[in-house]
Amino acid sequence: MTSRLLSDDRLIVGLDMPSVEAAQALVNGIADGVTFYKVGLTLLAQPGGVAFAHGLRERGKRVFQDWKLHDIGAQVEGAARSVAQGGCDFLTVHAEPQVMEAAVRGRGASDTKILAVTVMTSLSDADLVEIGYGMTAPDLVERRVGQALACGVDGVVASPLEAAMVRRLAIAAGRPDFLIVTPGVRPAGADKGDQQRVATPIQALQAGATHLVVARPIIADDSPIMAAARIAADMLTVETL
């Protein structure tokens, strides 16, 4: 059985690594075992980071640029336009109405999908209280998903614990194609790390997630290609949109 047979396009490997060189070595080692990668701020901010993301697409990979844009409308619109013109499959912005609307305008007619970040999976209800929100994580996610649907983004980033609720809201809004990208995914028995609201890959998909972002359980494994293959094998037992 080859690594290609065990790949799954719903699995997005987060390249949460200290350098472009380290990320490139990991991608080379995994080869065809993974088709979709997330490039976050640590790499994007480095010299050559954006070029690295573009290079992945040139190699036939799908790329999620995790910028989490949050600024005045004109800046977000311009940034989204630049990212889309450069070539990008998924782009994140924070789930604030003016930000989401600006990103959709900037993306224009390109194929780049705009994802709104609802509530970070590293935050608990207690953390939200400390920040100043007067609601729980599920309540805040529900509010932001409603705004995201109204603003015309393509999907959201939400924890697997809220995936079923997001799917229900999307179906009710006539958006069965709405993307639900879930970080905070850990194989059974894996360490939670800095994540608070987590689930296994099968649980996340069964709840309604369309894509799973997995970083540490793969990139920190002694054999990243085998770790990705094990997760893909589990995922292939669950059908999603």
Short mmCIF file of C-alpha atoms in Angstrom, two decimals:
data_model
loop_
_atom_site.label_atom_id
_atom_site.label_comp_id
_atom_site.label_asym_id
_atom_site.label_seq_id
_atom_site.Cartn_x
_atom_site.Cartn_y
_atom_site.Cartn_z
CA MET A 1 0.00 0.00 0.00
CA THR A 2 1.55 3.29 -1.08
CA SER A 3 1.39 6.66 0.65
CA ARG A 4 -0.64 7.98 -2.31
CA LEU A 5 -3.37 5.44 -1.59
CA LEU A 6 -3.54 6.68 1.99
CA SER A 7 -3.72 10.39 1.23
CA ASP A 8 -6.94 12.33 1.84
CA ASP A 9 -7.54 15.85 0.49
CA ARG A 10 -9.56 16.68 3.61
CA LEU A 11 -6.39 16.41 5.72
CA ILE A 12 -4.50 19.69 5.96
CA VAL A 13 -1.08 19.40 7.57
CA GLY A 14 -0.11 22.51 9.51
CA LEU A 15 3.52 23.38 8.85
CA ASP A 16 4.03 24.89 12.30
CA MET A 17 7.78 24.79 12.02
CA PRO A 18 10.62 27.22 12.86
CA SER A 19 12.01 27.73 9.38
CA VAL A 20 11.18 27.46 5.70
CA GLU A 21 14.02 24.96 5.33
CA ALA A 22 12.56 22.67 7.99
CA ALA A 23 9.11 22.89 6.41
CA GLN A 24 10.52 22.13 2.97
CA ALA A 25 12.36 19.08 4.30
CA LEU A 26 9.15 17.78 5.88
CA VAL A 27 7.17 18.25 2.66
CA ASN A 28 9.88 16.47 0.69
CA GLY A 29 9.84 13.57 3.14
CA ILE A 30 6.08 13.15 3.08
CA ALA A 31 6.01 13.39 -0.73
CA ASP A 32 2.63 12.19 -2.07
CA GLY A 33 1.34 11.24 1.37
CA VAL A 34 -0.22 14.70 1.85
CA THR A 35 -1.89 16.93 -0.74
CA PHE A 36 -2.87 19.97 1.38
CA TYR A 37 -0.72 22.15 3.64
CA LYS A 38 -1.34 25.10 5.96
CA VAL A 39 1.33 27.78 6.05
CA GLY A 40 0.99 30.01 9.11
CA LEU A 41 2.36 33.33 10.26
CA THR A 42 5.73 32.02 11.49
CA LEU A 43 6.66 30.86 8.00
CA LEU A 44 4.80 33.53 6.01
CA ALA A 45 6.66 36.28 7.89
CA GLN A 46 10.08 34.83 7.11
CA PRO A 47 12.14 35.82 4.06
CA GLY A 48 10.96 33.45 1.38
CA GLY A 49 7.88 32.38 3.32
CA VAL A 50 5.30 33.51 0.78
CA ALA A 51 7.47 32.18 -2.03
CA PHE A 52 7.53 28.83 -0.22
CA ALA A 53 3.72 28.79 -0.14
CA HIS A 54 3.60 29.57 -3.86
CA GLY A 55 6.17 26.86 -4.51
CA LEU A 56 3.95 24.27 -2.87
CA ARG A 57 1.18 25.11 -5.31
CA GLU A 58 3.61 24.87 -8.21
CA ARG A 59 4.31 21.31 -7.02
CA GLY A 60 0.60 20.53 -7.26
CA LYS A 61 -0.20 20.91 -3.56
CA ARG A 62 -3.21 22.77 -2.21
CA VAL A 63 -2.24 25.61 0.12
CA PHE A 64 -3.98 27.26 3.05
CA GLN A 65 -2.38 30.63 3.88
CA ASP A 66 -3.32 31.24 7.49
CA TRP A 67 -2.91 35.02 7.70
CA LYS A 68 -5.91 35.61 10.03
CA LEU A 69 -6.31 39.08 8.55
CA HIS A 70 -7.84 41.70 10.85
CA ASP A 71 -7.55 45.38 9.95
CA ILE A 72 -9.56 48.21 8.46
CA GLY A 73 -11.57 47.28 5.39
CA ALA A 74 -9.27 48.85 2.81
CA GLN A 75 -6.23 47.00 4.15
CA VAL A 76 -8.01 43.65 4.35
CA GLU A 77 -9.43 44.08 0.85
CA GLY A 78 -6.02 44.87 -0.57
CA ALA A 79 -4.31 42.01 1.29
CA ALA A 80 -6.96 39.50 0.20
CA ARG A 81 -6.58 40.67 -3.40
CA SER A 82 -2.80 40.25 -3.24
CA VAL A 83 -3.00 36.78 -1.71
CA ALA A 84 -5.63 35.64 -4.22
CA GLN A 85 -3.68 36.98 -7.19
CA GLY A 86 -0.55 35.23 -5.95
CA GLY A 87 -2.39 31.90 -5.80
CA CYS A 88 -3.95 30.45 -2.67
CA ASP A 89 -6.66 27.87 -1.97
CA PHE A 90 -7.78 28.92 1.53
CA LEU A 91 -7.22 32.30 3.22
CA THR A 92 -8.23 33.11 6.80
CA VAL A 93 -9.60 36.36 8.22
CA HIS A 94 -11.08 37.09 11.62
CA ALA A 95 -14.86 36.73 11.83
CA GLU A 96 -15.68 40.44 12.12
CA PRO A 97 -18.33 41.57 9.60
CA GLN A 98 -16.41 44.46 8.03
CA VAL A 99 -13.29 42.30 7.77
CA MET A 100 -15.16 39.42 6.13
CA GLU A 101 -16.97 41.68 3.66
CA ALA A 102 -13.68 43.35 2.69
CA ALA A 103 -11.96 40.00 2.15
CA VAL A 104 -14.78 38.79 -0.11
CA ARG A 105 -14.47 41.97 -2.19
CA GLY A 106 -10.71 41.58 -2.41
CA ARG A 107 -10.88 37.94 -3.39
CA GLY A 108 -13.12 38.91 -6.30
CA ALA A 109 -13.72 36.21 -8.89
CA SER A 110 -10.67 34.14 -7.95
CA ASP A 111 -10.92 30.56 -6.68
CA THR A 112 -9.48 31.49 -3.27
CA LYS A 113 -11.83 30.44 -0.47
CA ILE A 114 -12.26 32.89 2.40
CA LEU A 115 -12.49 31.27 5.83
CA ALA A 116 -13.55 33.23 8.91
CA VAL A 117 -11.88 32.32 12.19
CA THR A 118 -14.62 32.07 14.84
CA VAL A 119 -13.03 31.29 18.23
CA MET A 120 -9.46 30.06 18.55
CA THR A 121 -9.29 26.43 19.67
CA SER A 122 -6.70 27.42 22.27
CA LEU A 123 -9.37 29.42 24.14
CA SER A 124 -11.67 28.01 26.83
CA ASP A 125 -14.85 29.57 28.18
CA ALA A 126 -12.80 30.91 31.12
CA ASP A 127 -10.40 32.56 28.67
CA LEU A 128 -13.30 34.27 26.91
CA VAL A 129 -14.57 35.64 30.20
CA GLU A 130 -11.11 37.02 30.96
CA ILE A 131 -10.96 38.68 27.53
CA GLY A 132 -14.31 40.31 28.15
CA TYR A 133 -16.83 38.26 26.19
CA GLY A 134 -20.11 37.69 28.00
CA MET A 135 -20.82 34.34 26.36
CA THR A 136 -19.47 30.81 26.05
CA ALA A 137 -17.41 29.58 23.11
CA PRO A 138 -20.38 27.80 21.44
CA ASP A 139 -22.54 30.93 21.78
CA LEU A 140 -19.83 33.16 20.30
CA VAL A 141 -19.21 30.69 17.47
CA GLU A 142 -22.94 30.60 16.68
CA ARG A 143 -23.08 34.39 16.50
CA ARG A 144 -20.03 34.60 14.26
CA VAL A 145 -21.17 31.81 11.95
CA GLY A 146 -24.41 33.68 11.37
CA GLN A 147 -22.43 36.79 10.47
CA ALA A 148 -20.08 34.79 8.24
CA LEU A 149 -22.99 33.32 6.29
CA ALA A 150 -24.47 36.81 5.86
CA CYS A 151 -21.15 38.22 4.65
CA GLY A 152 -20.71 35.61 1.92
CA VAL A 153 -17.50 33.94 3.04
CA ASP A 154 -16.91 30.36 1.95
CA GLY A 155 -16.58 28.78 5.38
CA VAL A 156 -15.28 29.08 8.90
CA VAL A 157 -12.54 27.79 11.12
CA ALA A 158 -14.12 26.33 14.25
CA SER A 159 -13.30 23.67 16.80
CA PRO A 160 -14.61 20.15 16.18
CA LEU A 161 -16.87 20.58 19.20
CA GLU A 162 -18.85 23.24 17.31
CA ALA A 163 -18.77 21.54 13.89
CA ALA A 164 -22.25 19.99 14.19
CA MET A 165 -23.78 23.34 15.11
CA VAL A 166 -22.02 25.08 12.22
CA ARG A 167 -23.26 22.41 9.79
CA ARG A 168 -26.83 22.84 11.07
CA LEU A 169 -26.69 26.63 10.64
CA ALA A 170 -25.20 26.33 7.16
CA ILE A 171 -27.87 23.88 6.00
CA ALA A 172 -30.60 26.13 7.42
CA ALA A 173 -29.11 29.05 5.47
CA GLY A 174 -29.13 27.06 2.23
CA ARG A 175 -25.35 26.66 2.18
CA PRO A 176 -24.67 22.90 2.12
CA ASP A 177 -21.29 23.64 0.52
CA PHE A 178 -20.15 25.79 3.47
CA LEU A 179 -16.63 24.78 4.53
CA ILE A 180 -15.97 23.81 8.14
CA VAL A 181 -12.24 23.63 8.80
CA THR A 182 -11.36 22.28 12.22
CA PRO A 183 -8.06 22.60 14.04
CA GLY A 184 -7.79 21.04 17.48
CA VAL A 185 -7.82 17.55 15.96
CA ARG A 186 -5.86 14.90 17.82
CA PRO A 187 -5.66 11.14 17.20
CA ALA A 188 -6.96 9.06 20.11
CA GLY A 189 -4.48 9.18 23.00
CA ALA A 190 -2.44 12.07 21.59
CA ASP A 191 -1.34 14.97 23.78
CA LYS A 192 -3.65 18.01 23.57
CA GLY A 193 -0.75 20.47 23.57
CA ASP A 194 -2.04 24.05 23.67
CA GLN A 195 -5.49 23.09 22.41
CA GLN A 196 -8.55 23.24 24.67
CA ARG A 197 -11.45 22.08 22.49
CA VAL A 198 -10.37 18.91 20.68
CA ALA A 199 -11.69 15.73 19.05
CA THR A 200 -10.34 12.78 17.09
CA PRO A 201 -10.32 12.91 13.27
CA ILE A 202 -13.29 10.55 12.99
CA GLN A 203 -15.28 12.49 15.59
CA ALA A 204 -14.60 15.79 13.82
CA LEU A 205 -15.69 14.48 10.42
CA GLN A 206 -18.77 12.79 11.82
CA ALA A 207 -19.74 16.09 13.48
CA GLY A 208 -19.71 17.85 10.11
CA ALA A 209 -16.17 19.09 9.47
CA THR A 210 -15.14 19.23 5.82
CA HIS A 211 -11.41 19.58 6.46
CA LEU A 212 -9.12 18.82 9.40
CA VAL A 213 -5.98 20.74 10.30
CA VAL A 214 -3.40 18.55 12.03
CA ALA A 215 0.06 19.79 12.89
CA ARG A 216 1.95 18.48 15.93
CA PRO A 217 0.73 14.84 15.80
CA ILE A 218 2.24 14.61 12.30
CA ILE A 219 5.21 16.96 12.19
CA ALA A 220 6.52 15.89 15.62
CA ASP A 221 6.20 12.18 14.89
CA ASP A 222 9.31 10.09 14.28
CA SER A 223 7.79 9.22 10.89
CA PRO A 224 5.57 12.07 9.66
CA ILE A 225 4.61 10.18 6.52
CA MET A 226 3.32 7.23 8.57
CA ALA A 227 1.54 9.52 11.03
CA ALA A 228 -0.24 11.22 8.13
CA ALA A 229 -1.10 7.85 6.61
CA ARG A 230 -2.64 6.60 9.86
CA ILE A 231 -4.84 9.68 10.14
CA ALA A 232 -5.81 9.48 6.46
CA ALA A 233 -6.73 5.82 6.87
CA ASP A 234 -9.14 6.76 9.67
CA MET A 235 -10.56 9.66 7.67
CA LEU A 236 -11.22 7.50 4.62
CA THR A 237 -13.77 5.54 6.67
CA VAL A 238 -15.95 8.67 6.99
CA GLU A 239 -17.72 10.35 4.08
CA THR A 240 -18.21 14.13 4.01
CA LEU A 241 -19.37 16.63 1.40
#
